[in-house]
Coordinates of C-alpha atoms and ligand atoms in Angstrom, one line a residue:
X479 CA -34.8 -14.7 104.8
X480 CA -33.8 -11.2 104.2
X481 CA -33.1 -9.9 100.8
X482 CA -29.4 -9.3 101.6
X483 CA -27.5 -12.5 101.4
X484 CA -24.2 -13.8 100.3
X485 CA -24.3 -16.8 97.9
X486 CA -21.4 -19.0 98.6
X487 CA -20.6 -21.3 95.6
X488 CA -18.9 -24.3 97.1
X489 CA -18.8 -25.8 93.7
X490 CA -16.4 -23.0 92.6
X491 CA -14.5 -23.4 95.9
X492 CA -13.9 -27.0 95.1
X493 CA -13.0 -26.2 91.6
X494 CA -10.4 -23.7 92.8
X495 CA -8.9 -26.2 95.2
X496 CA -8.6 -28.8 92.6
X497 CA -7.1 -26.4 90.0
X498 CA -4.5 -25.3 92.7
X499 CA -3.6 -28.9 93.5
X500 CA -2.8 -29.4 89.8
X501 CA 0.1 -27.0 90.4
X502 CA 1.7 -29.3 93.0
X503 CA 3.7 -32.5 92.8
X504 CA 1.9 -35.6 93.9
X505 CA 2.2 -36.1 97.7
X506 CA 2.3 -32.4 98.4
X507 CA -0.2 -31.6 101.3
X508 CA -2.6 -28.8 101.3
X509 CA -3.6 -26.7 104.3
X510 CA -6.7 -24.4 103.7
X511 CA -6.9 -21.4 105.9
X512 CA -10.6 -20.9 107.0
X513 CA -9.7 -18.2 109.4
X514 CA -12.0 -15.2 109.8
X515 CA -14.9 -17.3 109.0
X516 CA -13.2 -18.6 105.8
X517 CA -12.4 -14.9 104.7
X518 CA -16.0 -14.1 105.2
X519 CA -17.5 -17.1 103.5
X520 CA -18.5 -19.5 106.2
X521 CA -15.8 -21.6 108.0
X522 CA -17.6 -24.8 108.7
X523 CA -19.2 -25.2 105.3
X524 CA -15.8 -24.3 103.6
X525 CA -13.9 -26.6 106.0
X526 CA -16.1 -29.5 105.0
X527 CA -16.0 -28.8 101.3
X528 CA -12.1 -28.5 101.5
X529 CA -12.0 -32.0 103.3
X530 CA -14.0 -33.5 100.5
X531 CA -11.5 -32.3 98.2
X532 CA -8.9 -34.3 100.2
X533 CA -7.1 -31.4 101.9
X534 CA -5.0 -32.6 104.9
X535 CA -4.9 -29.6 107.1
X536 CA -7.3 -26.6 107.9
X537 CA -6.2 -23.4 109.6
X538 CA -7.6 -20.8 111.9
X539 CA -6.4 -17.7 113.6
X540 CA -8.2 -17.8 116.9
X541 CA -8.8 -20.8 119.2
X542 CA -12.5 -20.1 119.1
X543 CA -12.5 -20.5 115.4
X544 CA -10.9 -23.9 115.8
X545 CA -13.5 -24.9 118.6
X546 CA -16.3 -24.1 116.1
X547 CA -14.9 -26.4 113.6
X548 CA -14.7 -29.1 116.3
X549 CA -18.1 -28.5 117.7
X550 CA -19.3 -29.1 114.1
X551 CA -17.7 -32.6 114.0
X552 CA -14.5 -31.7 112.0
X553 CA -11.8 -34.1 113.0
X554 CA -9.0 -32.9 110.7
X555 CA -5.9 -31.3 112.0
X556 CA -6.3 -27.6 112.6
X557 CA -3.3 -25.3 112.6
X558 CA -3.5 -22.1 114.7
X559 CA -1.8 -19.4 112.6
X560 CA -1.7 -16.7 115.3
X561 CA -0.6 -16.8 119.0
X562 CA -3.2 -17.3 121.6
X563 CA -3.8 -15.9 125.0
X564 CA -2.4 -18.0 127.7
X565 CA -5.9 -18.3 129.1
X566 CA -6.9 -20.1 125.9
X567 CA -4.3 -22.7 125.9
X568 CA -6.4 -25.2 127.9
X569 CA -9.2 -25.1 125.3
X570 CA -6.7 -25.2 122.6
X571 CA -5.2 -28.4 123.8
X572 CA -8.6 -30.0 124.7
X573 CA -9.7 -29.3 121.1
X574 CA -6.4 -30.7 119.6
X575 CA -5.6 -27.3 117.9
X576 CA -2.0 -27.4 116.6
X577 CA -0.1 -24.1 117.6
X578 CA 2.7 -22.3 115.8
X579 CA 5.3 -21.9 118.4
X580 CA 8.8 -20.3 118.4
X581 CA 9.8 -19.3 121.9
X582 CA 10.6 -21.0 125.3
X583 CA 7.8 -19.4 127.3
X584 CA 5.1 -20.3 124.9
X585 CA 6.4 -23.7 124.3
X586 CA 6.4 -24.5 127.9
X587 CA 3.0 -23.2 128.4
X588 CA 1.7 -25.7 125.9
X589 CA 3.9 -28.4 127.3
X590 CA 2.6 -28.0 130.9
X591 CA -1.0 -27.9 129.5
X592 CA -0.4 -31.1 127.3
X593 CA 1.0 -32.8 130.3
X594 CA -1.8 -31.7 132.5
X595 CA -4.2 -33.3 130.0
X596 CA -2.2 -36.5 129.7
X597 CA -1.6 -35.9 126.0
X598 CA 1.0 -38.0 124.2
X599 CA 3.1 -36.4 121.5
X600 CA 1.1 -33.2 121.2
X601 CA 1.8 -31.7 117.8
X602 CA 3.4 -28.2 117.2
X603 CA 4.9 -26.5 114.4
X604 CA 8.0 -24.4 114.8
X605 CA 7.5 -20.9 113.1
X606 CA 10.7 -19.3 111.6
X607 CA 10.6 -15.5 110.9
X608 CA 12.8 -15.2 107.7
X609 CA 11.7 -11.8 107.0
X610 CA 7.8 -11.3 107.6
X611 CA 8.6 -9.5 111.0
X612 CA 5.7 -11.4 112.4
X613 CA 5.7 -14.6 114.5
X614 CA 8.7 -16.9 114.4
X615 CA 12.2 -17.2 115.7
X616 CA 15.2 -16.1 113.7
X617 CA 16.7 -18.9 111.3
X618 CA 19.8 -19.2 113.6
X619 CA 17.7 -19.9 116.6
X620 CA 15.5 -22.7 114.8
X621 CA 17.7 -25.6 116.0
X622 CA 17.8 -24.3 119.6
X623 CA 14.0 -24.0 119.6
X624 CA 13.5 -27.5 118.0
X625 CA 15.6 -28.9 120.8
X626 CA 13.6 -27.0 123.4
X627 CA 10.3 -28.6 122.0
X628 CA 12.0 -32.2 121.9
X629 CA 13.1 -31.7 125.6
X630 CA 9.5 -31.1 126.7
X631 CA 9.1 -34.8 125.9
X632 CA 5.3 -34.2 125.6
X633 CA 5.4 -32.0 122.5
X634 CA 6.5 -33.1 119.1
X635 CA 7.6 -30.9 116.2
X636 CA 5.3 -32.0 113.6
X637 CA 6.2 -29.3 111.1
X638 CA 8.4 -26.3 110.4
X639 CA 6.9 -23.2 108.7
X640 CA 7.7 -19.6 107.6
X641 CA 5.7 -16.9 105.9
X642 CA 6.5 -14.7 102.9
X643 CA 6.0 -11.0 102.9
X644 CA 6.2 -10.1 99.2
X645 CA 5.7 -13.3 97.2
X646 CA 2.7 -11.6 95.4
X647 CA 4.8 -8.7 94.2
X648 CA 6.8 -9.2 91.0
X649 CA 9.0 -6.2 91.4
X650 CA 12.6 -7.5 91.1
X651 CA 13.5 -6.3 94.7
X652 CA 10.5 -8.4 96.0
X653 CA 11.5 -11.4 93.9
X654 CA 15.0 -11.1 95.6
X655 CA 13.4 -10.7 99.1
X656 CA 11.4 -14.0 98.7
X657 CA 14.5 -15.8 97.5
X658 CA 16.3 -14.7 100.5
X659 CA 13.4 -15.6 102.8
X660 CA 13.2 -19.2 101.2
X661 CA 17.0 -19.5 101.6
X662 CA 16.9 -18.5 105.2
X663 CA 14.1 -21.1 105.7
X664 CA 16.2 -23.9 104.1
X665 CA 19.1 -23.1 106.3
X666 CA 16.8 -23.2 109.3
X667 CA 15.6 -26.6 108.3
X668 CA 19.1 -27.9 107.6
X669 CA 20.3 -26.7 111.0
X670 CA 17.4 -28.7 112.7
X671 CA 18.5 -31.8 110.7
X672 CA 22.1 -31.1 111.6
X673 CA 21.2 -31.0 115.3
X674 CA 19.7 -34.6 114.9
X675 CA 16.2 -33.4 115.0
X676 CA 13.2 -33.8 112.7
X677 CA 11.7 -30.5 111.3
X678 CA 8.6 -32.6 110.2
X679 CA 6.4 -31.2 107.4
X680 CA 8.0 -28.0 106.1
X681 CA 5.8 -25.4 104.6
X682 CA 5.9 -21.9 103.5
X683 CA 3.9 -21.3 100.3
X684 CA 1.0 -18.9 100.5
X685 CA -1.4 -18.2 97.4
X686 CA 1.2 -16.5 95.4
X687 CA 4.0 -19.0 95.9
X688 CA 1.7 -21.9 95.5
X689 CA 1.0 -20.8 91.9
X690 CA 4.3 -19.0 91.0
X691 CA 7.1 -20.7 93.0
X692 CA 7.0 -24.5 92.9
X693 CA 10.3 -24.8 94.5
X694 CA 8.8 -23.4 97.7
X695 CA 6.0 -26.0 97.9
X696 CA 8.1 -28.5 100.0
X697 CA 5.9 -30.7 101.9
X698 CA 2.7 -28.6 102.1
X699 CA 1.2 -25.4 100.6
X700 CA -1.2 -23.0 102.5
X701 CA -3.2 -21.2 99.7
X702 CA -5.9 -18.8 101.1
X703 CA -7.2 -16.0 98.8
X704 CA -7.0 -18.1 95.7
X705 CA -9.2 -20.9 96.9
X706 CA -11.9 -18.1 97.4
X707 CA -11.4 -17.2 93.8
X708 CA -9.3 -14.0 93.8
X709 CA -5.9 -13.3 92.4
X710 CA -2.7 -13.2 94.5
X711 CA -1.6 -9.7 93.8
X712 CA 0.7 -9.6 90.7
X713 CA 0.5 -13.3 90.5
X714 CA -2.9 -12.8 88.5
X715 CA -4.5 -14.8 85.9
X716 CA -2.9 -12.6 83.0
X717 CA 0.7 -13.2 84.6
X718 CA 0.0 -16.8 84.9
X719 CA -1.3 -17.2 81.4
X720 CA 1.8 -15.4 79.9
X721 CA 3.9 -17.8 82.0
X722 CA 2.0 -20.6 80.3
X723 CA 0.8 -21.9 83.7
X724 CA -2.9 -20.7 83.3
X725 CA -5.5 -21.2 86.0
X726 CA -9.2 -20.5 86.0
X727 CA -10.1 -19.2 89.5
X728 CA -13.8 -18.7 90.1
X729 CA -15.1 -16.3 92.8
X730 CA -17.0 -18.1 95.5
X731 CA -19.0 -15.2 96.8
X732 CA -21.8 -13.3 95.2
X733 CA -23.4 -10.5 97.5
X734 CA -26.9 -9.7 96.5
X735 CA -30.0 -7.9 97.8
X736 CA -33.4 -6.8 96.3
X737 CA -34.8 -3.5 95.4
X738 CA -37.0 -2.6 98.4
X739 CA -38.6 0.6 97.0
X740 CA -38.4 2.8 93.9
X741 CA -38.9 6.4 94.4
X742 CA -39.8 9.2 91.9
X743 CA -37.2 11.9 92.4
X744 CA -37.7 15.5 91.2
X745 CA -34.8 17.6 90.1
X746 CA -33.3 19.2 93.3
X747 CA -34.1 16.4 95.7
X748 CA -31.3 15.0 97.8
X749 CA -30.3 11.5 98.9
X750 CA -29.1 10.5 102.3
X751 CA -27.1 11.9 105.2
X752 CA -25.0 15.1 104.4
X753 CA -27.2 15.5 101.2
X754 CA -24.2 14.7 99.3
X755 CA -26.1 13.9 96.0
X756 CA -28.8 16.2 94.5
X757 CA -30.8 15.1 91.5
X758 CA -29.8 17.2 88.5
X759 CA -32.8 15.8 86.6
X760 CA -36.1 14.2 87.3
X761 CA -35.1 10.5 87.9
X762 CA -36.0 7.3 89.9
X763 CA -34.0 6.2 92.9
X764 CA -33.9 2.6 94.4
X765 CA -33.6 1.8 98.0
X766 CA -31.5 -1.2 98.8
X767 CA -31.6 -2.8 102.3
X768 CA -27.8 -3.2 102.6
X769 CA -25.3 -0.9 104.3
X770 CA -22.1 -0.6 106.2
X771 CA -23.8 -2.9 109.0
X772 CA -23.7 -5.7 106.5
X773 CA -20.1 -4.8 105.5
X774 CA -20.9 -2.8 102.5
X775 CA -18.7 -0.2 103.8
X776 CA -19.3 3.5 103.8
X777 CA -16.2 4.4 101.9
X778 CA -17.7 2.6 98.8
X779 CA -20.2 5.5 98.7
X780 CA -18.0 7.7 96.3
X781 CA -15.6 5.2 94.8
X782 CA -17.4 4.6 91.4
X783 CA -18.9 1.3 92.3
X784 CA -21.6 0.1 90.1
X785 CA -24.2 -2.6 91.1
X786 CA -26.2 -4.6 88.7
X787 CA -29.9 -5.4 88.0
X788 CA -30.9 -7.7 85.3
X789 CA -27.3 -7.3 83.7
X790 CA -27.3 -3.5 83.7
X791 CA -25.2 -1.3 85.9
X792 CA -26.3 1.4 88.3
X793 CA -24.4 4.0 90.3
X794 CA -24.6 4.4 94.2
X795 CA -26.1 7.9 95.0
X796 CA -25.4 9.6 98.3
X797 CA -23.6 8.1 101.3
X798 CA -24.1 4.4 102.3
X799 CA -26.1 4.3 105.6
X800 CA -25.7 1.5 108.3
X801 CA -28.6 -0.4 107.0
X802 CA -29.6 1.0 103.7
X803 CA -28.2 2.7 100.5
X804 CA -29.6 4.3 97.3
X805 CA -28.7 3.8 93.7
X806 CA -30.0 5.7 90.7
X807 CA -32.1 3.9 88.1
X808 CA -32.6 7.0 85.8
X809 CA -35.9 8.4 84.3
X810 CA -36.8 5.5 82.0
X811 CA -36.2 2.2 83.9
X812 CA -37.5 -1.2 83.5
X813 CA -36.3 -2.2 87.0
X814 CA -39.2 -3.3 89.1
X815 CA -39.5 -3.4 92.9
X816 CA -38.2 -6.7 94.5
X817 CA -35.8 -7.3 91.5
X818 CA -32.5 -8.8 92.5
X819 CA -29.5 -6.4 92.8
X820 CA -25.9 -7.9 92.6
X821 CA -23.4 -5.9 94.5
X822 CA -20.4 -8.0 93.5
X823 CA -19.5 -11.6 92.7
X824 CA -19.8 -14.1 90.1
X825 CA -20.6 -13.2 86.4
X826 CA -22.9 -16.2 86.3
X827 CA -25.0 -14.5 89.0
X828 CA -25.1 -11.4 86.8
X829 CA -22.4 -9.4 88.6
X830 CA -20.6 -6.6 86.9
X831 CA -18.0 -6.1 89.6
X832 CA -16.0 -8.7 91.5
X833 CA -14.7 -8.2 95.0
X834 CA -11.3 -7.6 93.2
X835 CA -12.8 -4.8 91.2
X836 CA -14.3 -3.2 94.3
X837 CA -11.0 -3.6 96.1
X838 CA -9.1 -2.0 93.3
X839 CA -11.5 1.1 93.3
X840 CA -11.3 1.4 96.9
X841 CA -7.6 1.1 97.7
X842 CA -7.8 -2.2 99.4
X843 CA -7.5 -5.9 98.7
X844 CA -10.1 -8.5 97.8
X845 CA -9.5 -10.2 101.2
X846 CA -11.0 -7.3 103.0
X847 CA -14.1 -6.9 101.0
X848 CA -15.3 -10.5 101.6
X849 CA -14.0 -10.6 105.2
X850 CA -15.8 -7.6 106.6
X851 CA -19.3 -8.9 105.7
X852 CA -21.0 -9.1 109.1
X853 CA -23.1 -11.9 110.8
X854 CA -26.2 -10.1 109.7
X855 CA -25.8 -11.4 106.1
X856 CA -26.9 -14.9 105.7
X857 CA -24.6 -17.3 103.8
X858 CA -26.4 -19.4 101.4
X859 CA -24.4 -22.3 100.5
X860 CA -24.9 -23.8 96.9
X861 CA -23.0 -26.5 94.9
Ligands
LIG1791 C1 -3.6 -16.2 105.9 C2 -2.2 -17.0 105.8 C3 -1.9 -17.8 104.8 C4 -2.8 -17.6 103.3 O1 -2.5 -16.4 102.7 P1 -3.1 -16.0 101.4 O2 -2.4 -14.7 101.0 O3 -4.5 -15.8 101.6 O4 -2.7 -17.1 100.5 C5 -0.9 -18.6 104.7 N1 -0.2 -18.7 105.8 C6 -0.4 -18.0 106.9 C7 0.6 -18.2 108.0 C8 -1.4 -17.1 106.9 O5 -1.6 -16.3 108.0

């Protein structure tokens, strides 16, 4: 196996799911998003581990992601969080993937295909846009759409959902906005009931709402980033501790590699493309076989990221290349060729930075750091 790999701690993943479940009332269902290859962690293995923890639903964003789960023997219900292409509907229905629907055209496409395949009571979830500005009908159209689903005869409204835009932000205007979204959602649910229809499983809580807003849990929660071990924005471990509802989330992924060469550098020698770093002393430079082709992206080059070897931190020098990057070991180093280098991840693996730290330094969110790891990085699953 190559030196560069992502260690996926399924034990931490399962610990996180169980810790999150403790925030819910008994009987609250859990839907675990394994979209985008489980935020880069490996969807099949994460899906299996989540099901072992007793979660009821999985979720993907593309039909092919759902097919991958089915091909690997996963029988649990799979929600499709994004709209698919009309061309994919046949495959979606063949694989019993449960779509979010919200308009007559898309509902009818699914109904026709479900009929064609002789499906009985094919489940769909009605999406309500209460303020995310993404998929969903407006709250005052919810009853009409619920009726449209019922009238297809072949589809059943198994659930009703909405999605929060700012539940992870504790600014007062955002707190108000989330309240407004939740109120609109409850009005939509009530209007469906008033029309004599069944909204089914009602769900809206993402990670932040799962930990911070128990009143929004309703019948099911959909926590994503927190199951992979990172904070949901302002709803971080410090905030939850102060609120006296602490949680101990453990990062699931450690990205590591090995020192593939150590080079003696004389003062004045330069590193990499563009010669952006020039040694101001005699020193030692280590070459690491990891680069932006692995998802260790180029803009990390100058953002003050430190990697760790045997518990000590070392800075990146020069620009990260597609397949390699360089770090400075300093003149008097005890680092040896083939030593393990931890780029980010669990403290227990010797990481000095988490994906969250890298995200903070590079102006993004932890989601992106793990999700952009490419196929070239083998995922090694441990428990
Ligand atoms: C991705 C996603 C989630 C999970 O979001 P997190 O911020 O990772 O908790 C929940 N619901 C929907 C519809 C999503 O697309």
